[in-house]
């Protein structure tokens, strides 16, 4: 992955987390993930999930569900070009 693409992905995740924080959410959770998590409890979260899934449809199916699953596995954590060269085994030494 190129450095510019990686930078843009990290920037979009940060904007998504900012949006969630502005709506009184956890600053480390994305709005997309929060909408999926709350979609069964609140009608407005379900509505927001539908809208977000529609907006992000060109990038893949079920955006909010994918974002939620990514939050659970922490795949959304910020990465840099330097991270790909670091092996967890080497970092422990």
mmCIF file of N, CA and C in Angstrom:
data_model
loop_
_atom_site.group_PDB
_atom_site.id
_atom_site.type_symbol
_atom_site.label_atom_id
_atom_site.label_comp_id
_atom_site.label_asym_id
_atom_site.label_seq_id
_atom_site.Cartn_x
_atom_site.Cartn_y
_atom_site.Cartn_z
ATOM 1 N N UNK A 1 0.853 -1.180 0.000
ATOM 2 C CA UNK A 1 0.000 0.000 0.000
ATOM 3 C C UNK A 1 0.898 1.243 0.000
ATOM 4 N N UNK A 2 0.553 2.187 -0.829
ATOM 5 C CA UNK A 2 1.387 3.382 -0.917
ATOM 6 C C UNK A 2 1.213 4.255 0.320
ATOM 7 N N UNK A 3 2.188 5.077 0.567
ATOM 8 C CA UNK A 3 2.157 5.955 1.744
ATOM 9 C C UNK A 3 0.986 6.932 1.664
ATOM 10 N N UNK A 4 0.675 7.425 0.481
ATOM 11 C CA UNK A 4 -0.437 8.385 0.339
ATOM 12 C C UNK A 4 -1.771 7.700 0.603
ATOM 13 N N UNK A 5 -1.944 6.488 0.074
ATOM 14 C CA UNK A 5 -3.193 5.754 0.307
ATOM 15 C C UNK A 5 -3.365 5.442 1.792
ATOM 16 N N UNK A 6 -2.296 5.032 2.428
ATOM 17 C CA UNK A 6 -2.320 4.744 3.858
ATOM 18 C C UNK A 6 -2.667 5.996 4.660
ATOM 19 N N UNK A 7 -2.082 7.118 4.268
ATOM 20 C CA UNK A 7 -2.369 8.391 4.928
ATOM 21 C C UNK A 7 -3.848 8.748 4.781
ATOM 22 N N UNK A 8 -4.401 8.591 3.590
ATOM 23 C CA UNK A 8 -5.808 8.932 3.355
ATOM 24 C C UNK A 8 -6.759 8.023 4.144
ATOM 25 N N UNK A 9 -6.443 6.746 4.223
ATOM 26 C CA UNK A 9 -7.271 5.824 5.013
ATOM 27 C C UNK A 9 -7.240 6.225 6.482
ATOM 28 N N UNK A 10 -6.063 6.516 7.010
ATOM 29 C CA UNK A 10 -5.945 6.945 8.409
ATOM 30 C C UNK A 10 -6.704 8.249 8.651
ATOM 31 N N UNK A 11 -6.636 9.165 7.700
ATOM 32 C CA UNK A 11 -7.346 10.441 7.817
ATOM 33 C C UNK A 11 -8.859 10.230 7.831
ATOM 34 N N UNK A 12 -9.363 9.358 6.975
ATOM 35 C CA UNK A 12 -10.803 9.082 6.946
ATOM 36 C C UNK A 12 -11.278 8.420 8.241
ATOM 37 N N UNK A 13 -10.478 7.530 8.780
ATOM 38 C CA UNK A 13 -10.826 6.902 10.060
ATOM 39 C C UNK A 13 -10.862 7.957 11.165
ATOM 40 N N UNK A 14 -9.900 8.868 11.158
ATOM 41 C CA UNK A 14 -9.865 9.936 12.173
ATOM 42 C C UNK A 14 -11.090 10.843 12.062
ATOM 43 N N UNK A 15 -11.495 11.173 10.845
ATOM 44 C CA UNK A 15 -12.685 12.008 10.647
ATOM 45 C C UNK A 15 -13.921 11.268 11.121
ATOM 46 N N UNK A 16 -13.993 9.965 10.837
ATOM 47 C CA UNK A 16 -15.124 9.150 11.273
ATOM 48 C C UNK A 16 -15.189 9.097 12.805
ATOM 49 N N UNK A 17 -14.038 8.955 13.447
ATOM 50 C CA UNK A 17 -14.006 8.933 14.915
ATOM 51 C C UNK A 17 -14.366 10.300 15.484
ATOM 52 N N UNK A 18 -13.956 11.364 14.829
ATOM 53 C CA UNK A 18 -14.328 12.710 15.262
ATOM 54 C C UNK A 18 -15.837 12.897 15.181
ATOM 55 N N UNK A 19 -16.431 12.451 14.088
ATOM 56 C CA UNK A 19 -17.886 12.557 13.938
ATOM 57 C C UNK A 19 -18.593 11.817 15.069
ATOM 58 N N UNK A 20 -18.120 10.632 15.408
ATOM 59 C CA UNK A 20 -18.719 9.876 16.503
ATOM 60 C C UNK A 20 -18.562 10.613 17.827
ATOM 61 N N UNK A 21 -17.405 11.208 18.061
ATOM 62 C CA UNK A 21 -17.164 11.961 19.290
ATOM 63 C C UNK A 21 -18.083 13.175 19.381
ATOM 64 N N UNK A 22 -18.298 13.845 18.259
ATOM 65 C CA UNK A 22 -19.185 15.018 18.248
ATOM 66 C C UNK A 22 -20.621 14.644 18.597
ATOM 67 N N UNK A 23 -21.008 13.399 18.339
ATOM 68 C CA UNK A 23 -22.333 12.908 18.707
ATOM 69 C C UNK A 23 -22.306 12.177 20.044
ATOM 70 N N UNK A 24 -21.374 12.559 20.916
ATOM 71 C CA UNK A 24 -21.238 12.039 22.282
ATOM 72 C C UNK A 24 -20.877 10.557 22.342
ATOM 73 N N UNK A 25 -20.131 10.099 21.368
ATOM 74 C CA UNK A 25 -19.705 8.706 21.369
ATOM 75 C C UNK A 25 -18.290 8.544 21.860
ATOM 76 N N UNK A 26 -17.851 7.308 21.898
ATOM 77 C CA UNK A 26 -16.495 6.965 22.302
ATOM 78 C C UNK A 26 -15.527 7.500 21.253
ATOM 79 N N UNK A 27 -14.518 8.268 21.626
ATOM 80 C CA UNK A 27 -13.584 8.835 20.652
ATOM 81 C C UNK A 27 -12.753 7.795 19.901
ATOM 82 N N UNK A 28 -12.710 6.576 20.379
ATOM 83 C CA UNK A 28 -11.934 5.544 19.698
ATOM 84 C C UNK A 28 -12.807 4.639 18.828
ATOM 85 N N UNK A 29 -14.088 4.957 18.703
ATOM 86 C CA UNK A 29 -15.004 4.157 17.892
ATOM 87 C C UNK A 29 -15.470 4.994 16.703
ATOM 88 N N UNK A 30 -15.630 4.358 15.565
ATOM 89 C CA UNK A 30 -16.124 5.088 14.403
ATOM 90 C C UNK A 30 -17.642 5.201 14.460
ATOM 91 N N UNK A 31 -18.165 6.211 13.809
ATOM 92 C CA UNK A 31 -19.613 6.411 13.745
ATOM 93 C C UNK A 31 -20.274 5.229 13.047
ATOM 94 N N UNK A 32 -19.637 4.707 12.026
ATOM 95 C CA UNK A 32 -20.184 3.562 11.292
ATOM 96 C C UNK A 32 -20.347 2.359 12.204
ATOM 97 N N UNK A 33 -19.341 2.075 12.997
ATOM 98 C CA UNK A 33 -19.399 0.955 13.929
ATOM 99 C C UNK A 33 -20.485 1.167 14.981
ATOM 100 N N UNK A 34 -20.575 2.367 15.481
ATOM 101 C CA UNK A 34 -21.579 2.690 16.491
ATOM 102 C C UNK A 34 -22.994 2.535 15.936
ATOM 103 N N UNK A 35 -23.208 2.953 14.703
ATOM 104 C CA UNK A 35 -24.530 2.812 14.083
ATOM 105 C C UNK A 35 -24.912 1.347 13.946
ATOM 106 N N UNK A 36 -23.959 0.514 13.543
ATOM 107 C CA UNK A 36 -24.252 -0.915 13.430
ATOM 108 C C UNK A 36 -24.549 -1.515 14.808
ATOM 109 N N UNK A 37 -23.728 -1.191 15.784
ATOM 110 C CA UNK A 37 -23.883 -1.748 17.131
ATOM 111 C C UNK A 37 -25.227 -1.377 17.749
ATOM 112 N N UNK A 38 -25.692 -0.150 17.489
ATOM 113 C CA UNK A 38 -26.938 0.318 18.089
ATOM 114 C C UNK A 38 -28.166 0.170 17.186
ATOM 115 N N UNK A 39 -28.004 -0.401 16.007
ATOM 116 C CA UNK A 39 -29.100 -0.439 15.039
ATOM 117 C C UNK A 39 -30.299 -1.275 15.498
ATOM 118 N N UNK A 40 -30.091 -2.237 16.355
ATOM 119 C CA UNK A 40 -31.219 -3.028 16.855
ATOM 120 C C UNK A 40 -31.922 -2.362 18.041
ATOM 121 N N UNK A 41 -31.221 -1.479 18.728
ATOM 122 C CA UNK A 41 -31.796 -0.815 19.904
ATOM 123 C C UNK A 41 -32.549 0.460 19.576
ATOM 124 N N UNK A 42 -32.055 1.241 18.615
ATOM 125 C CA UNK A 42 -32.612 2.561 18.344
ATOM 126 C C UNK A 42 -32.953 2.711 16.866
ATOM 127 N N UNK A 43 -34.144 3.212 16.595
ATOM 128 C CA UNK A 43 -34.580 3.383 15.206
ATOM 129 C C UNK A 43 -33.687 4.357 14.455
ATOM 130 N N UNK A 44 -33.220 5.414 15.132
ATOM 131 C CA UNK A 44 -32.403 6.419 14.454
ATOM 132 C C UNK A 44 -31.014 5.877 14.118
ATOM 133 N N UNK A 45 -30.508 4.958 14.919
ATOM 134 C CA UNK A 45 -29.220 4.331 14.606
ATOM 135 C C UNK A 45 -29.374 3.403 13.403
ATOM 136 N N UNK A 46 -30.514 2.719 13.327
ATOM 137 C CA UNK A 46 -30.778 1.862 12.180
ATOM 138 C C UNK A 46 -30.905 2.701 10.912
ATOM 139 N N UNK A 47 -31.574 3.835 11.013
ATOM 140 C CA UNK A 47 -31.718 4.739 9.878
ATOM 141 C C UNK A 47 -30.346 5.250 9.431
ATOM 142 N N UNK A 48 -29.515 5.645 10.381
ATOM 143 C CA UNK A 48 -28.176 6.139 10.069
ATOM 144 C C UNK A 48 -27.330 5.035 9.433
ATOM 145 N N UNK A 49 -27.492 3.807 9.927
ATOM 146 C CA UNK A 49 -26.756 2.673 9.348
ATOM 147 C C UNK A 49 -27.142 2.472 7.885
ATOM 148 N N UNK A 50 -28.430 2.544 7.610
ATOM 149 C CA UNK A 50 -28.905 2.376 6.233
ATOM 150 C C UNK A 50 -28.325 3.462 5.327
ATOM 151 N N UNK A 51 -28.331 4.701 5.811
ATOM 152 C CA UNK A 51 -27.790 5.820 5.024
ATOM 153 C C UNK A 51 -26.288 5.642 4.782
ATOM 154 N N UNK A 52 -25.548 5.306 5.842
ATOM 155 C CA UNK A 52 -24.098 5.124 5.699
ATOM 156 C C UNK A 52 -23.768 3.947 4.774
ATOM 157 N N UNK A 53 -24.508 2.844 4.918
ATOM 158 C CA UNK A 53 -24.282 1.698 4.037
ATOM 159 C C UNK A 53 -24.541 2.081 2.580
ATOM 160 N N UNK A 54 -25.576 2.901 2.339
ATOM 161 C CA UNK A 54 -25.873 3.355 0.983
ATOM 162 C C UNK A 54 -24.751 4.243 0.439
ATOM 163 N N UNK A 55 -24.289 5.184 1.265
ATOM 164 C CA UNK A 55 -23.236 6.106 0.830
ATOM 165 C C UNK A 55 -21.928 5.390 0.512
ATOM 166 N N UNK A 56 -21.612 4.361 1.290
ATOM 167 C CA UNK A 56 -20.356 3.650 1.120
ATOM 168 C C UNK A 56 -20.497 2.396 0.255
ATOM 169 N N UNK A 57 -21.659 2.195 -0.342
ATOM 170 C CA UNK A 57 -21.902 1.015 -1.188
ATOM 171 C C UNK A 57 -20.861 0.847 -2.303
ATOM 172 N N UNK A 58 -20.410 1.928 -2.955
ATOM 173 C CA UNK A 58 -19.400 1.741 -4.007
ATOM 174 C C UNK A 58 -18.095 1.111 -3.501
ATOM 175 N N UNK A 59 -17.843 1.185 -2.205
ATOM 176 C CA UNK A 59 -16.600 0.651 -1.643
ATOM 177 C C UNK A 59 -16.767 -0.745 -1.057
ATOM 178 N N UNK A 60 -17.987 -1.274 -1.071
ATOM 179 C CA UNK A 60 -18.232 -2.609 -0.548
ATOM 180 C C UNK A 60 -19.585 -2.711 0.124
ATOM 181 N N UNK A 61 -20.008 -3.926 0.321
ATOM 182 C CA UNK A 61 -21.309 -4.200 0.924
ATOM 183 C C UNK A 61 -21.207 -4.152 2.457
ATOM 184 N N UNK A 62 -22.270 -3.716 3.110
ATOM 185 C CA UNK A 62 -22.372 -3.715 4.583
ATOM 186 C C UNK A 62 -21.217 -2.971 5.262
ATOM 187 N N UNK A 63 -21.047 -1.721 4.902
ATOM 188 C CA UNK A 63 -19.952 -0.906 5.446
ATOM 189 C C UNK A 63 -19.974 -0.863 6.969
ATOM 190 N N UNK A 64 -21.138 -0.608 7.566
ATOM 191 C CA UNK A 64 -21.215 -0.460 9.028
ATOM 192 C C UNK A 64 -20.884 -1.768 9.743
ATOM 193 N N UNK A 65 -21.356 -2.882 9.206
ATOM 194 C CA UNK A 65 -21.046 -4.180 9.808
ATOM 195 C C UNK A 65 -19.543 -4.451 9.719
ATOM 196 N N UNK A 66 -18.958 -4.159 8.561
ATOM 197 C CA UNK A 66 -17.517 -4.340 8.378
ATOM 198 C C UNK A 66 -16.734 -3.455 9.346
ATOM 199 N N UNK A 67 -17.194 -2.212 9.525
ATOM 200 C CA UNK A 67 -16.534 -1.292 10.457
ATOM 201 C C UNK A 67 -16.619 -1.819 11.890
ATOM 202 N N UNK A 68 -17.789 -2.353 12.264
ATOM 203 C CA UNK A 68 -17.977 -2.907 13.606
ATOM 204 C C UNK A 68 -17.035 -4.088 13.831
ATOM 205 N N UNK A 69 -16.976 -4.994 12.847
ATOM 206 C CA UNK A 69 -16.093 -6.159 12.977
ATOM 207 C C UNK A 69 -14.630 -5.735 13.025
ATOM 208 N N UNK A 70 -14.300 -4.692 12.292
ATOM 209 C CA UNK A 70 -12.946 -4.157 12.314
ATOM 210 C C UNK A 70 -12.606 -3.586 13.689
ATOM 211 N N UNK A 71 -13.575 -2.930 14.311
ATOM 212 C CA UNK A 71 -13.373 -2.399 15.672
ATOM 213 C C UNK A 71 -13.107 -3.545 16.652
ATOM 214 N N UNK A 72 -13.835 -4.637 16.504
ATOM 215 C CA UNK A 72 -13.665 -5.764 17.420
ATOM 216 C C UNK A 72 -12.277 -6.386 17.313
ATOM 217 N N UNK A 73 -11.746 -6.436 16.100
ATOM 218 C CA UNK A 73 -10.430 -7.043 15.907
ATOM 219 C C UNK A 73 -9.310 -6.009 15.905
ATOM 220 N N UNK A 74 -9.672 -4.746 16.088
ATOM 221 C CA UNK A 74 -8.735 -3.619 16.152
ATOM 222 C C UNK A 74 -7.975 -3.427 14.835
ATOM 223 N N UNK A 75 -8.566 -3.840 13.716
ATOM 224 C CA UNK A 75 -7.921 -3.679 12.413
ATOM 225 C C UNK A 75 -7.863 -2.221 11.984
ATOM 226 N N UNK A 76 -8.663 -1.377 12.598
ATOM 227 C CA UNK A 76 -8.713 0.032 12.202
ATOM 228 C C UNK A 76 -7.581 0.852 12.812
ATOM 229 N N UNK A 77 -6.788 0.248 13.694
ATOM 230 C CA UNK A 77 -5.715 1.013 14.332
ATOM 231 C C UNK A 77 -4.830 1.665 13.278
ATOM 232 N N UNK A 78 -4.391 2.856 13.577
ATOM 233 C CA UNK A 78 -3.577 3.610 12.638
ATOM 234 C C UNK A 78 -2.291 2.869 12.324
ATOM 235 N N UNK A 79 -1.928 2.912 11.068
ATOM 236 C CA UNK A 79 -0.713 2.250 10.617
ATOM 237 C C UNK A 79 0.137 3.253 9.859
ATOM 238 N N UNK A 80 1.418 2.982 9.852
ATOM 239 C CA UNK A 80 2.334 3.804 9.071
ATOM 240 C C UNK A 80 3.161 2.879 8.198
ATOM 241 N N UNK A 81 3.894 3.450 7.283
ATOM 242 C CA UNK A 81 4.774 2.657 6.426
ATOM 243 C C UNK A 81 5.801 1.901 7.268
ATOM 244 N N UNK A 82 6.237 2.503 8.355
ATOM 245 C CA UNK A 82 7.248 1.864 9.198
ATOM 246 C C UNK A 82 6.695 0.620 9.899
ATOM 247 N N UNK A 83 5.386 0.588 10.165
ATOM 248 C CA UNK A 83 4.786 -0.543 10.869
ATOM 249 C C UNK A 83 4.913 -1.854 10.110
ATOM 250 N N UNK A 84 4.908 -1.799 8.792
ATOM 251 C CA UNK A 84 4.950 -3.042 8.030
ATOM 252 C C UNK A 84 6.304 -3.735 8.141
ATOM 253 N N UNK A 85 7.336 -3.013 8.551
ATOM 254 C CA UNK A 85 8.662 -3.591 8.680
ATOM 255 C C UNK A 85 8.938 -4.142 10.076
ATOM 256 N N UNK A 86 8.054 -3.890 11.001
ATOM 257 C CA UNK A 86 8.258 -4.313 12.390
ATOM 258 C C UNK A 86 7.557 -5.629 12.630
ATOM 259 N N UNK A 87 8.311 -6.607 13.037
ATOM 260 C CA UNK A 87 7.758 -7.916 13.387
ATOM 261 C C UNK A 87 7.480 -7.904 14.893
ATOM 262 N N UNK A 88 6.298 -8.382 15.332
ATOM 263 C CA UNK A 88 6.009 -8.398 16.769
ATOM 264 C C UNK A 88 7.069 -9.114 17.593
ATOM 265 N N UNK A 89 7.669 -10.165 17.019
ATOM 266 C CA UNK A 89 8.742 -10.891 17.726
ATOM 267 C C UNK A 89 9.934 -9.978 17.954
ATOM 268 N N UNK A 90 10.290 -9.174 16.920
ATOM 269 C CA UNK A 90 11.427 -8.252 17.054
ATOM 270 C C UNK A 90 11.143 -7.146 18.057
ATOM 271 N N UNK A 91 9.898 -6.704 18.130
ATOM 272 C CA UNK A 91 9.534 -5.615 19.020
ATOM 273 C C UNK A 91 9.636 -6.022 20.492
ATOM 274 N N UNK A 92 9.439 -7.332 20.765
ATOM 275 C CA UNK A 92 9.482 -7.816 22.135
ATOM 276 C C UNK A 92 10.910 -7.914 22.661
ATOM 277 N N UNK A 93 11.848 -7.985 21.773
ATOM 278 C CA UNK A 93 13.246 -8.164 22.209
ATOM 279 C C UNK A 93 13.881 -6.874 22.645
#
